[in-house]
Short mmCIF file of C-alpha atoms in Angstrom, two decimals:
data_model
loop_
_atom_site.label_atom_id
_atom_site.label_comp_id
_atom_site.label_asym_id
_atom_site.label_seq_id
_atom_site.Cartn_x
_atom_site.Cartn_y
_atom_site.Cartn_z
CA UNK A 55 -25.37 193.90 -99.64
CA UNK A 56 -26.76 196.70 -97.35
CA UNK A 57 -24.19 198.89 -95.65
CA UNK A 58 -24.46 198.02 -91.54
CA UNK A 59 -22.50 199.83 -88.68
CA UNK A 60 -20.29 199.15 -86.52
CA UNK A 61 -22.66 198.96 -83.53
CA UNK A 62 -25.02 196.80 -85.56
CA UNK A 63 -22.25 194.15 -86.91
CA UNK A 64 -20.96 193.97 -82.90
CA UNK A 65 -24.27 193.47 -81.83
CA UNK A 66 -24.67 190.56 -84.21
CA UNK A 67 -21.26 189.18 -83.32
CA UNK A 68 -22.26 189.06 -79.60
CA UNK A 69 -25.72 187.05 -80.60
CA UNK A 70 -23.79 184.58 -82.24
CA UNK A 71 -21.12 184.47 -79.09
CA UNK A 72 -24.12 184.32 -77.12
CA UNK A 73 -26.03 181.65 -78.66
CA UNK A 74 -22.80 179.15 -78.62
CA UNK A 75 -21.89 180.05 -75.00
CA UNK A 76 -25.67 178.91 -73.86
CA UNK A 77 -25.03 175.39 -76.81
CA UNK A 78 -21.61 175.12 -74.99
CA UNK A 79 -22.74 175.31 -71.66
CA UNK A 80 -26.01 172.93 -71.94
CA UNK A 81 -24.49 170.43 -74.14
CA UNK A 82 -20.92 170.57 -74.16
CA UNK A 83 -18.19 172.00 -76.02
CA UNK A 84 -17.41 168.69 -78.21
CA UNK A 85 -21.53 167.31 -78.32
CA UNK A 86 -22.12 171.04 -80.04
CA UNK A 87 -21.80 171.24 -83.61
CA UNK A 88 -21.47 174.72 -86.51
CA UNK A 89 -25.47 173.76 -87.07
CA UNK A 90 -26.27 173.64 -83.38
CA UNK A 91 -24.86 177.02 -83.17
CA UNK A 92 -26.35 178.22 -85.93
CA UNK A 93 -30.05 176.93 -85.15
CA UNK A 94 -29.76 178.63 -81.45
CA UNK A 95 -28.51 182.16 -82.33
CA UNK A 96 -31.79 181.39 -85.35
CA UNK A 97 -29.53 183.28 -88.32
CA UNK A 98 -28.77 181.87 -91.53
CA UNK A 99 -25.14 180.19 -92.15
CA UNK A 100 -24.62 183.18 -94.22
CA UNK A 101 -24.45 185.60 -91.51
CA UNK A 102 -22.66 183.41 -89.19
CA UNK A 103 -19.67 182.82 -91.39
CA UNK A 104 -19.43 186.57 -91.55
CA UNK A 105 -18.32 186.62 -88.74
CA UNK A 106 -16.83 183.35 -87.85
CA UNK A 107 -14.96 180.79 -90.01
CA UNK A 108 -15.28 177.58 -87.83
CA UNK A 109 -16.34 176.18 -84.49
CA UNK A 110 -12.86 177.34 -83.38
CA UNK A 111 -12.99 180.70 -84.07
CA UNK A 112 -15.83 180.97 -81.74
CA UNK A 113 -14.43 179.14 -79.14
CA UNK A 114 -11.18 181.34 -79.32
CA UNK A 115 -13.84 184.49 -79.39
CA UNK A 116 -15.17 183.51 -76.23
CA UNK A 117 -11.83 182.75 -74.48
CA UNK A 118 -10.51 185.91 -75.18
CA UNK A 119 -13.36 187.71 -74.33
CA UNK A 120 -13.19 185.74 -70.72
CA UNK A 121 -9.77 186.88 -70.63
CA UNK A 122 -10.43 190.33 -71.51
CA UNK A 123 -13.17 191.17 -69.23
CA UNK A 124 -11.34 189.37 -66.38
CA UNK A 125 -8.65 191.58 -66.36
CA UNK A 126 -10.54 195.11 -67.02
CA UNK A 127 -11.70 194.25 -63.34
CA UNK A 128 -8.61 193.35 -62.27
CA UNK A 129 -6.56 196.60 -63.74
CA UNK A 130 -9.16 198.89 -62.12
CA UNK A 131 -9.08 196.79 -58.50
CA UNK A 132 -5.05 196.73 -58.41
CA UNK A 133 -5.19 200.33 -59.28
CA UNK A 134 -7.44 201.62 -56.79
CA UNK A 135 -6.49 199.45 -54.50
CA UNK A 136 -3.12 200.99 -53.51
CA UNK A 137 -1.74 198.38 -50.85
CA UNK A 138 -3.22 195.10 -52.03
CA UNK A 139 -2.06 191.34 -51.22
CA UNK A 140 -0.18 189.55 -53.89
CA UNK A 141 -2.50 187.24 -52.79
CA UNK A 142 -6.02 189.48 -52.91
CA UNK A 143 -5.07 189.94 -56.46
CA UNK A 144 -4.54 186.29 -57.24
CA UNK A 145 -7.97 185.30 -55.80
CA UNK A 146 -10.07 187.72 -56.92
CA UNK A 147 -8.64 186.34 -60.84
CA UNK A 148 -9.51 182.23 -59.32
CA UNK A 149 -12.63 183.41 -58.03
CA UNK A 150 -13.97 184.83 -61.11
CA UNK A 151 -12.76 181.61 -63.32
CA UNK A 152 -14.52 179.84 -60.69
CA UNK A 153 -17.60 181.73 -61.16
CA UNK A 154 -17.63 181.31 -65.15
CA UNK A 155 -16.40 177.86 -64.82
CA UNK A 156 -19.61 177.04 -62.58
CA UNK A 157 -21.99 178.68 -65.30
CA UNK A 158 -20.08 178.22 -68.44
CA UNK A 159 -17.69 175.60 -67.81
CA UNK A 160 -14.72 177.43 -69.80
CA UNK A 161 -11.80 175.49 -68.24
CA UNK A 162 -12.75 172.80 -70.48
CA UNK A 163 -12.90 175.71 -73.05
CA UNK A 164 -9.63 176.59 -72.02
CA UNK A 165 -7.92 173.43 -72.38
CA UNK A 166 -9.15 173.12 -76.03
CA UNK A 167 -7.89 176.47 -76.86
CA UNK A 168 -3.72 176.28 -75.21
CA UNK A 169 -4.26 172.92 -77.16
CA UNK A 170 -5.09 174.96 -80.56
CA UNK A 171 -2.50 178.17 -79.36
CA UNK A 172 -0.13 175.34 -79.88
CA UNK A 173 -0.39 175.37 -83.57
CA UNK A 174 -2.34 178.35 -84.54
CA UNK A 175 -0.04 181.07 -84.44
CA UNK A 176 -2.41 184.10 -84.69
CA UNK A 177 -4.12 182.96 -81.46
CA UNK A 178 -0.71 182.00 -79.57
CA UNK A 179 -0.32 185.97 -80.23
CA UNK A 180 -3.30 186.77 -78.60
CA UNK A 181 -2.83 184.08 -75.57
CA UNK A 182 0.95 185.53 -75.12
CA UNK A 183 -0.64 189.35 -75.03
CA UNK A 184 -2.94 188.12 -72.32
CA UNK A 185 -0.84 186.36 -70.18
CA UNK A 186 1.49 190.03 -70.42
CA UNK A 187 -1.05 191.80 -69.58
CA UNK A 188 -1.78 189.75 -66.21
CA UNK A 189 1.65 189.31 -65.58
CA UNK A 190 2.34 193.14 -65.95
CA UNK A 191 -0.33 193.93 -63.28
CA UNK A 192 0.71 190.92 -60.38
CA UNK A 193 4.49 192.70 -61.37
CA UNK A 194 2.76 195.70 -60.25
CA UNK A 195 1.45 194.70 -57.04
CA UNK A 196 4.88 192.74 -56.71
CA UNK A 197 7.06 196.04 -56.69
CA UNK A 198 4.57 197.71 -54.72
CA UNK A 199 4.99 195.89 -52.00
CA UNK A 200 8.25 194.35 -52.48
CA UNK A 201 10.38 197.37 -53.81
CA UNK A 202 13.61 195.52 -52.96
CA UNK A 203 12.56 193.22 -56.08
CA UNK A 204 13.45 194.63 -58.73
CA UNK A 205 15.27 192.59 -61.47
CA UNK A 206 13.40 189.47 -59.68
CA UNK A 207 10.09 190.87 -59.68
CA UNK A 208 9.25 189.78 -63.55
CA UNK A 209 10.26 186.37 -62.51
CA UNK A 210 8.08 185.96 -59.19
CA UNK A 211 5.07 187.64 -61.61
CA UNK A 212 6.04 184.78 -63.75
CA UNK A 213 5.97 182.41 -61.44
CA UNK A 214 2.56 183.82 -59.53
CA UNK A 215 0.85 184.15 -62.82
CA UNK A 216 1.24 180.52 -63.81
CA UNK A 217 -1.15 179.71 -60.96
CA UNK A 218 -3.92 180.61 -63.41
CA UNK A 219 -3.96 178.00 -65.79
CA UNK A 220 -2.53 175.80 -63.58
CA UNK A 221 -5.98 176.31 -61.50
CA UNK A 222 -7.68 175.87 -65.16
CA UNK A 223 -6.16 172.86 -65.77
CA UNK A 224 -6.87 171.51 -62.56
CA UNK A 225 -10.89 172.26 -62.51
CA UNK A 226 -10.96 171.13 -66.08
CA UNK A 227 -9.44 167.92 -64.98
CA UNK A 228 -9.87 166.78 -61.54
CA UNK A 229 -12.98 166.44 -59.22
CA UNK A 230 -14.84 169.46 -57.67
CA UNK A 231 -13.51 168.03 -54.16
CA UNK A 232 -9.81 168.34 -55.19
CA UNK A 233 -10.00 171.81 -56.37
CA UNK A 234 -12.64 172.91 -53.44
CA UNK A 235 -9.59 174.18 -51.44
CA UNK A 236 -7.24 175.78 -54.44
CA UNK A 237 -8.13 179.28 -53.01
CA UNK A 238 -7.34 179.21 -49.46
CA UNK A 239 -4.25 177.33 -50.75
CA UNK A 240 -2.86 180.27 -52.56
CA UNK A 241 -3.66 182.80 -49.97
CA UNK A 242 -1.63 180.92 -47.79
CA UNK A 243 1.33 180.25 -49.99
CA UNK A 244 1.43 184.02 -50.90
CA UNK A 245 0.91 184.73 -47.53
CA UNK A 246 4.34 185.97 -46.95
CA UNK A 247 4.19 188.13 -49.81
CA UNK B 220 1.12 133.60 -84.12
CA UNK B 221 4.39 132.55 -82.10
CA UNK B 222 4.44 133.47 -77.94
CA UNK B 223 6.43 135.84 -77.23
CA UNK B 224 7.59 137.04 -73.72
CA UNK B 225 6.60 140.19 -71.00
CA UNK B 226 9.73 141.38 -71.90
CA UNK B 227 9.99 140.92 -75.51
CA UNK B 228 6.60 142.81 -75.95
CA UNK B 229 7.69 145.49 -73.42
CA UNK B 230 10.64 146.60 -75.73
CA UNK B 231 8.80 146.11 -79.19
CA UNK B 232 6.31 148.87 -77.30
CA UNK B 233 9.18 151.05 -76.11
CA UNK B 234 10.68 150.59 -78.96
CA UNK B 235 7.92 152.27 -81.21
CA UNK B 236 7.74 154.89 -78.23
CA UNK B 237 11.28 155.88 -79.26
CA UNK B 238 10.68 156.30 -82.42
CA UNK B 239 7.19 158.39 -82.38
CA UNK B 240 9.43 160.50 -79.73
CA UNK B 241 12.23 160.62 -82.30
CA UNK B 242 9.69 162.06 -85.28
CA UNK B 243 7.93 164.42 -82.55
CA UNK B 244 11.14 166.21 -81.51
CA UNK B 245 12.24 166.71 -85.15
CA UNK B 246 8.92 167.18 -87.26
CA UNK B 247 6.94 168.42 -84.82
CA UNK B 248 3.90 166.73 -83.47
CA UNK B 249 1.13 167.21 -85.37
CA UNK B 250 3.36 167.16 -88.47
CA UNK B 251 4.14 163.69 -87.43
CA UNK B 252 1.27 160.86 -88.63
CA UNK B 253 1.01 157.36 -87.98
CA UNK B 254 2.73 156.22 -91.33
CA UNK B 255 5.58 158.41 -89.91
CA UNK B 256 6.05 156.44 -86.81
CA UNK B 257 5.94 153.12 -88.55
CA UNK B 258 8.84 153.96 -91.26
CA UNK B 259 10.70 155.28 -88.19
CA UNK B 260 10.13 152.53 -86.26
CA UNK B 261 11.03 150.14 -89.06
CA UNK B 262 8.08 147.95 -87.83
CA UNK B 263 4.68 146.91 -89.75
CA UNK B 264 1.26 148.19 -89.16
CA UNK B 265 0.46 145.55 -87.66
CA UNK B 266 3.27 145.08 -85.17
CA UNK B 267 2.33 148.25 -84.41
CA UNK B 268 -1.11 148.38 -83.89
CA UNK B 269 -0.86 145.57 -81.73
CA UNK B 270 0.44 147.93 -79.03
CA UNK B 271 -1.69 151.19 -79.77
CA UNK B 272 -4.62 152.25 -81.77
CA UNK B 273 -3.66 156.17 -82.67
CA UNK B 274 -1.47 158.38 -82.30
CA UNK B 275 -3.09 159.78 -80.01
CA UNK B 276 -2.45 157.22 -77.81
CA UNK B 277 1.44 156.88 -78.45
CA UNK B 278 1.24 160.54 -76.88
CA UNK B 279 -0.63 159.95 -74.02
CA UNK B 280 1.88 156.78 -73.63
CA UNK B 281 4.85 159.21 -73.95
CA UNK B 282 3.06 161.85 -71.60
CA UNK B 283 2.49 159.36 -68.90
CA UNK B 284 5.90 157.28 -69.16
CA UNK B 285 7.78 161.30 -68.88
CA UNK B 286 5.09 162.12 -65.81
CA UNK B 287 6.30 158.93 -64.13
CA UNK B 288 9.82 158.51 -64.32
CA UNK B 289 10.14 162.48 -62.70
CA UNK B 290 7.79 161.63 -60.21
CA UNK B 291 9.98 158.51 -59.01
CA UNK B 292 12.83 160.23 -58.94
CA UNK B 293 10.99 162.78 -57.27
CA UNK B 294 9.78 160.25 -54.35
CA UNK B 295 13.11 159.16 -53.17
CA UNK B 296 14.63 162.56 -53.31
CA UNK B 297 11.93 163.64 -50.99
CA UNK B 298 12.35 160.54 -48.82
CA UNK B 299 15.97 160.83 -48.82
CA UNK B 300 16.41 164.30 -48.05
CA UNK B 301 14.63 164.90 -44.57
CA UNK B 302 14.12 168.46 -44.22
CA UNK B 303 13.94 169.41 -48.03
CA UNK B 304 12.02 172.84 -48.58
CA UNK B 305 9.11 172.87 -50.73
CA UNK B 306 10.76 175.12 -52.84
CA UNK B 307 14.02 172.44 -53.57
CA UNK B 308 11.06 169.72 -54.92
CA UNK B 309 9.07 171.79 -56.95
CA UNK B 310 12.45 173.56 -58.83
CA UNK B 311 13.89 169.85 -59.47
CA UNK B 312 10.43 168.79 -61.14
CA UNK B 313 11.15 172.34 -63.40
CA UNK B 314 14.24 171.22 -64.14
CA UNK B 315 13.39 167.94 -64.78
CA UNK B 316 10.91 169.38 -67.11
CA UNK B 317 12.66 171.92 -68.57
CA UNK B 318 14.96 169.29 -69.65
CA UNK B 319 12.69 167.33 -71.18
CA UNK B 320 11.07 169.97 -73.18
CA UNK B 321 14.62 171.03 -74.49
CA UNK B 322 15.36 167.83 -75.76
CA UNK B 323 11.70 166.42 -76.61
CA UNK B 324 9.39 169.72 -76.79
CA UNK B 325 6.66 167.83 -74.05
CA UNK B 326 5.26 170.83 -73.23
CA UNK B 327 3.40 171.02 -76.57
CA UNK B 328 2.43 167.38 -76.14
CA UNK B 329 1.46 167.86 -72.71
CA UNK B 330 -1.41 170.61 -74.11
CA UNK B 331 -2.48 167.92 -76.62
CA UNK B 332 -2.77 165.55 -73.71
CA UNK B 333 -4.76 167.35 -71.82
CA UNK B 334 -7.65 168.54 -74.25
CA UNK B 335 -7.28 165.11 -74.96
CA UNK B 336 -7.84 164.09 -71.27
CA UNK B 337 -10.87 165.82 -71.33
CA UNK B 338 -13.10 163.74 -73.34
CA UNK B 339 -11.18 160.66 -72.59
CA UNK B 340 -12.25 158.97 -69.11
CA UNK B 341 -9.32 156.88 -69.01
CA UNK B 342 -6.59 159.52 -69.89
CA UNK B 343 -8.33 161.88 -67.29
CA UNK B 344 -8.02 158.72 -64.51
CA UNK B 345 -4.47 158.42 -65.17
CA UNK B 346 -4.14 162.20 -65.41
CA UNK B 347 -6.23 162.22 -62.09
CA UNK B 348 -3.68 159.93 -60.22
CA UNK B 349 -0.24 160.78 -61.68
CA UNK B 350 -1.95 164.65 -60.36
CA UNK B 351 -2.69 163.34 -56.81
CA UNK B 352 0.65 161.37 -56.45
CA UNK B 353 2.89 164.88 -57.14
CA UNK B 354 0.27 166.07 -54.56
CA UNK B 355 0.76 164.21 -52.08
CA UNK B 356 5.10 164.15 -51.94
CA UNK B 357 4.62 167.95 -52.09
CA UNK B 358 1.61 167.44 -49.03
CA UNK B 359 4.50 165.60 -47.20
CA UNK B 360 7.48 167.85 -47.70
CA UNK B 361 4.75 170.82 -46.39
CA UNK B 362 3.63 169.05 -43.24
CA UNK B 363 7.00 168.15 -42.26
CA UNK B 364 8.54 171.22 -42.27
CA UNK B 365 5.02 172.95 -41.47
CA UNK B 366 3.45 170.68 -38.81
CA UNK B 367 0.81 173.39 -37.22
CA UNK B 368 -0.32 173.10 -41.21
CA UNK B 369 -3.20 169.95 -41.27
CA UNK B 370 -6.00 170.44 -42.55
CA UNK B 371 -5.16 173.25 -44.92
CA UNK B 372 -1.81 171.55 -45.49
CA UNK B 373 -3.80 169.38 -48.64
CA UNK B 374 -4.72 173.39 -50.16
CA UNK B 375 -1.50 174.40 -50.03
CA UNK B 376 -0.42 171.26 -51.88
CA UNK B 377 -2.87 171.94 -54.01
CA UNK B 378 -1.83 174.98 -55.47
CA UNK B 379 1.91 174.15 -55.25
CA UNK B 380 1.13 171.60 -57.71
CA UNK B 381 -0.55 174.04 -59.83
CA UNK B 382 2.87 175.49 -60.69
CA UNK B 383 3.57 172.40 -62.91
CA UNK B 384 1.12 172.77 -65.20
CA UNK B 385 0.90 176.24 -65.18
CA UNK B 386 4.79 175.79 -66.18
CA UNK B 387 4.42 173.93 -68.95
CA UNK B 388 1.91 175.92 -70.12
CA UNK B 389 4.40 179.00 -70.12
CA UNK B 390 6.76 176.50 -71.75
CA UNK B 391 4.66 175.82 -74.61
CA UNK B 392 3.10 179.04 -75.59
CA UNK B 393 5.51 182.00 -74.32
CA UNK B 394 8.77 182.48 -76.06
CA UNK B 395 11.88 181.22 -74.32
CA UNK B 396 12.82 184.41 -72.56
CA UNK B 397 9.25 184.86 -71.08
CA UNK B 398 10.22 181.60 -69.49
CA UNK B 399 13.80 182.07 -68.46
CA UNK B 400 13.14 183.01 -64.73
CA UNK B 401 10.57 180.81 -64.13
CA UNK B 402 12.19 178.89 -61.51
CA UNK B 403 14.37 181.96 -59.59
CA UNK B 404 10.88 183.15 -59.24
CA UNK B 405 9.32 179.71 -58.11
CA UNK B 406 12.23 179.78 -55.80
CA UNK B 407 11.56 183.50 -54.42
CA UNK B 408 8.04 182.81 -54.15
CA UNK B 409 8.05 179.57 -51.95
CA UNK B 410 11.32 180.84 -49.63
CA UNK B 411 8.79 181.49 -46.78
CA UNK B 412 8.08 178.22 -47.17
#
């Protein structure tokens, strides 16, 4: 087998990613199949299972990555911005699931993936090190603004952070009319904060 | 086959129901197959398939039966107490919840549920209206203690409700201490309101 680097084996990971984001996307996460994904990203089964072991892995890949990219913005905004809304913070984190969710549809995604966190310990670790991660920075902005919270401010984070996947589960679920508002419903709810 | 009565056929069903909740809470759900249910239940197969196909839909069954009995209890203590904050209603459907999930573990159900509600047209209806009932008791508690809220008083609602899910969520996939505060902060972050 011919020695690759590391640049070279991420690059290939990301074409795979790729190609099942477009199949996802276009045909649905349940309509696409291992073969679908492997005809679109055009490599061999060989290389895909390199990298991947199942359908699931690569929907977990993708989640994360969602995640991951969502909240690099999101450290660097609540960082630089030094007096930001509770509120700013929460819809600039809604707006870009909205934005995904309109291209890629990955609330459905999402729902599929708390279903298999549920079971699969491995990725429950990885789901409970993102939600940390967000709840650490809206705990952030919390104390900022609120420094009279102090023992309470991991529980409001809590609380605020849970608006996430409760907006996931909502766009994954309901009608585009009953989630049109979900924004300007949070800004005014954490409008006091 | 002899008749048998509305009522008669209404406890042979929540009688299987008890058991398949029985197994869940003590094997675990997806250690729990059919075969289980029906040596629990002490019925036949086909006593038992005369009520449900799967068990995936003696979970949905469970899901929607927990859903509705908080969400009646919810309706007259929103009727009966006349100036109720929004922050009293939402904390007694936690607890109510929270209950639950310490006696049953339906927060790991309720993420089967869903993924399942999102290929399944008829779980996602009742999904759909069990979501826009809770909606609209919060949508009342807002607009009477909030009457300059109208039009935006549906967005608000909106997002309130997102806390439930988003609860459950936390429930299922964060360890119990990650969840602990949930609803000081729920109560901390809807006292404006």
């Amino acid at each position: 087998m011919p020695k690759v680097s590391a640049e070279h084996r991420e690059a290939r990971r990301e074409e795979i990613l790729c190609a099942a984001r477009r199949r996802f996307a276009s045909e649905g996460f349940h309509a696409t199949s291992m073969q679908d994904i492997l005809t679109e990203s055009g490599m061999s089964a060989g290389a895909v299972y390199r990298y991947f072991n199942s359908k699931s892995d690569i929907v977990s890949a993708i989640a994360c990555e969602n995640m991951s990219a969502l909240l690099d913005s999101l450290e660097s905004y609540a960082d630089t911005a030094a007096d930001v809304p509770v509120a700013e913070v929460v819809v600039a984190i809604l707006r870009g699931i909205r934005e995904k969710h309109e291209t890629d549809r990955v609330a459905r995604l999402a729902l599929q993936v708390w279903a298999e966190s549920a079971r699969d310990p491995e990725l429950r670790a990885h789901f409970c090190s993102t939600h940390q991660r967000l709840r650490a920075i809206v705990r952030t902005v919390v104390v900022r603004r609120h420094p009279h919270l102090t023992d309470e401010a991991d529980a409001v984070a809590g609380a605020v952070t849970a608006l996430v996947p409760g907006f996931l589960h909502q766009l994954a679920l309901l009608d585009a009319g009953a989630t049109a508002g979900f924004e300007d419903g949070v800004r005014l709810l954490l409008d006091g904060f």
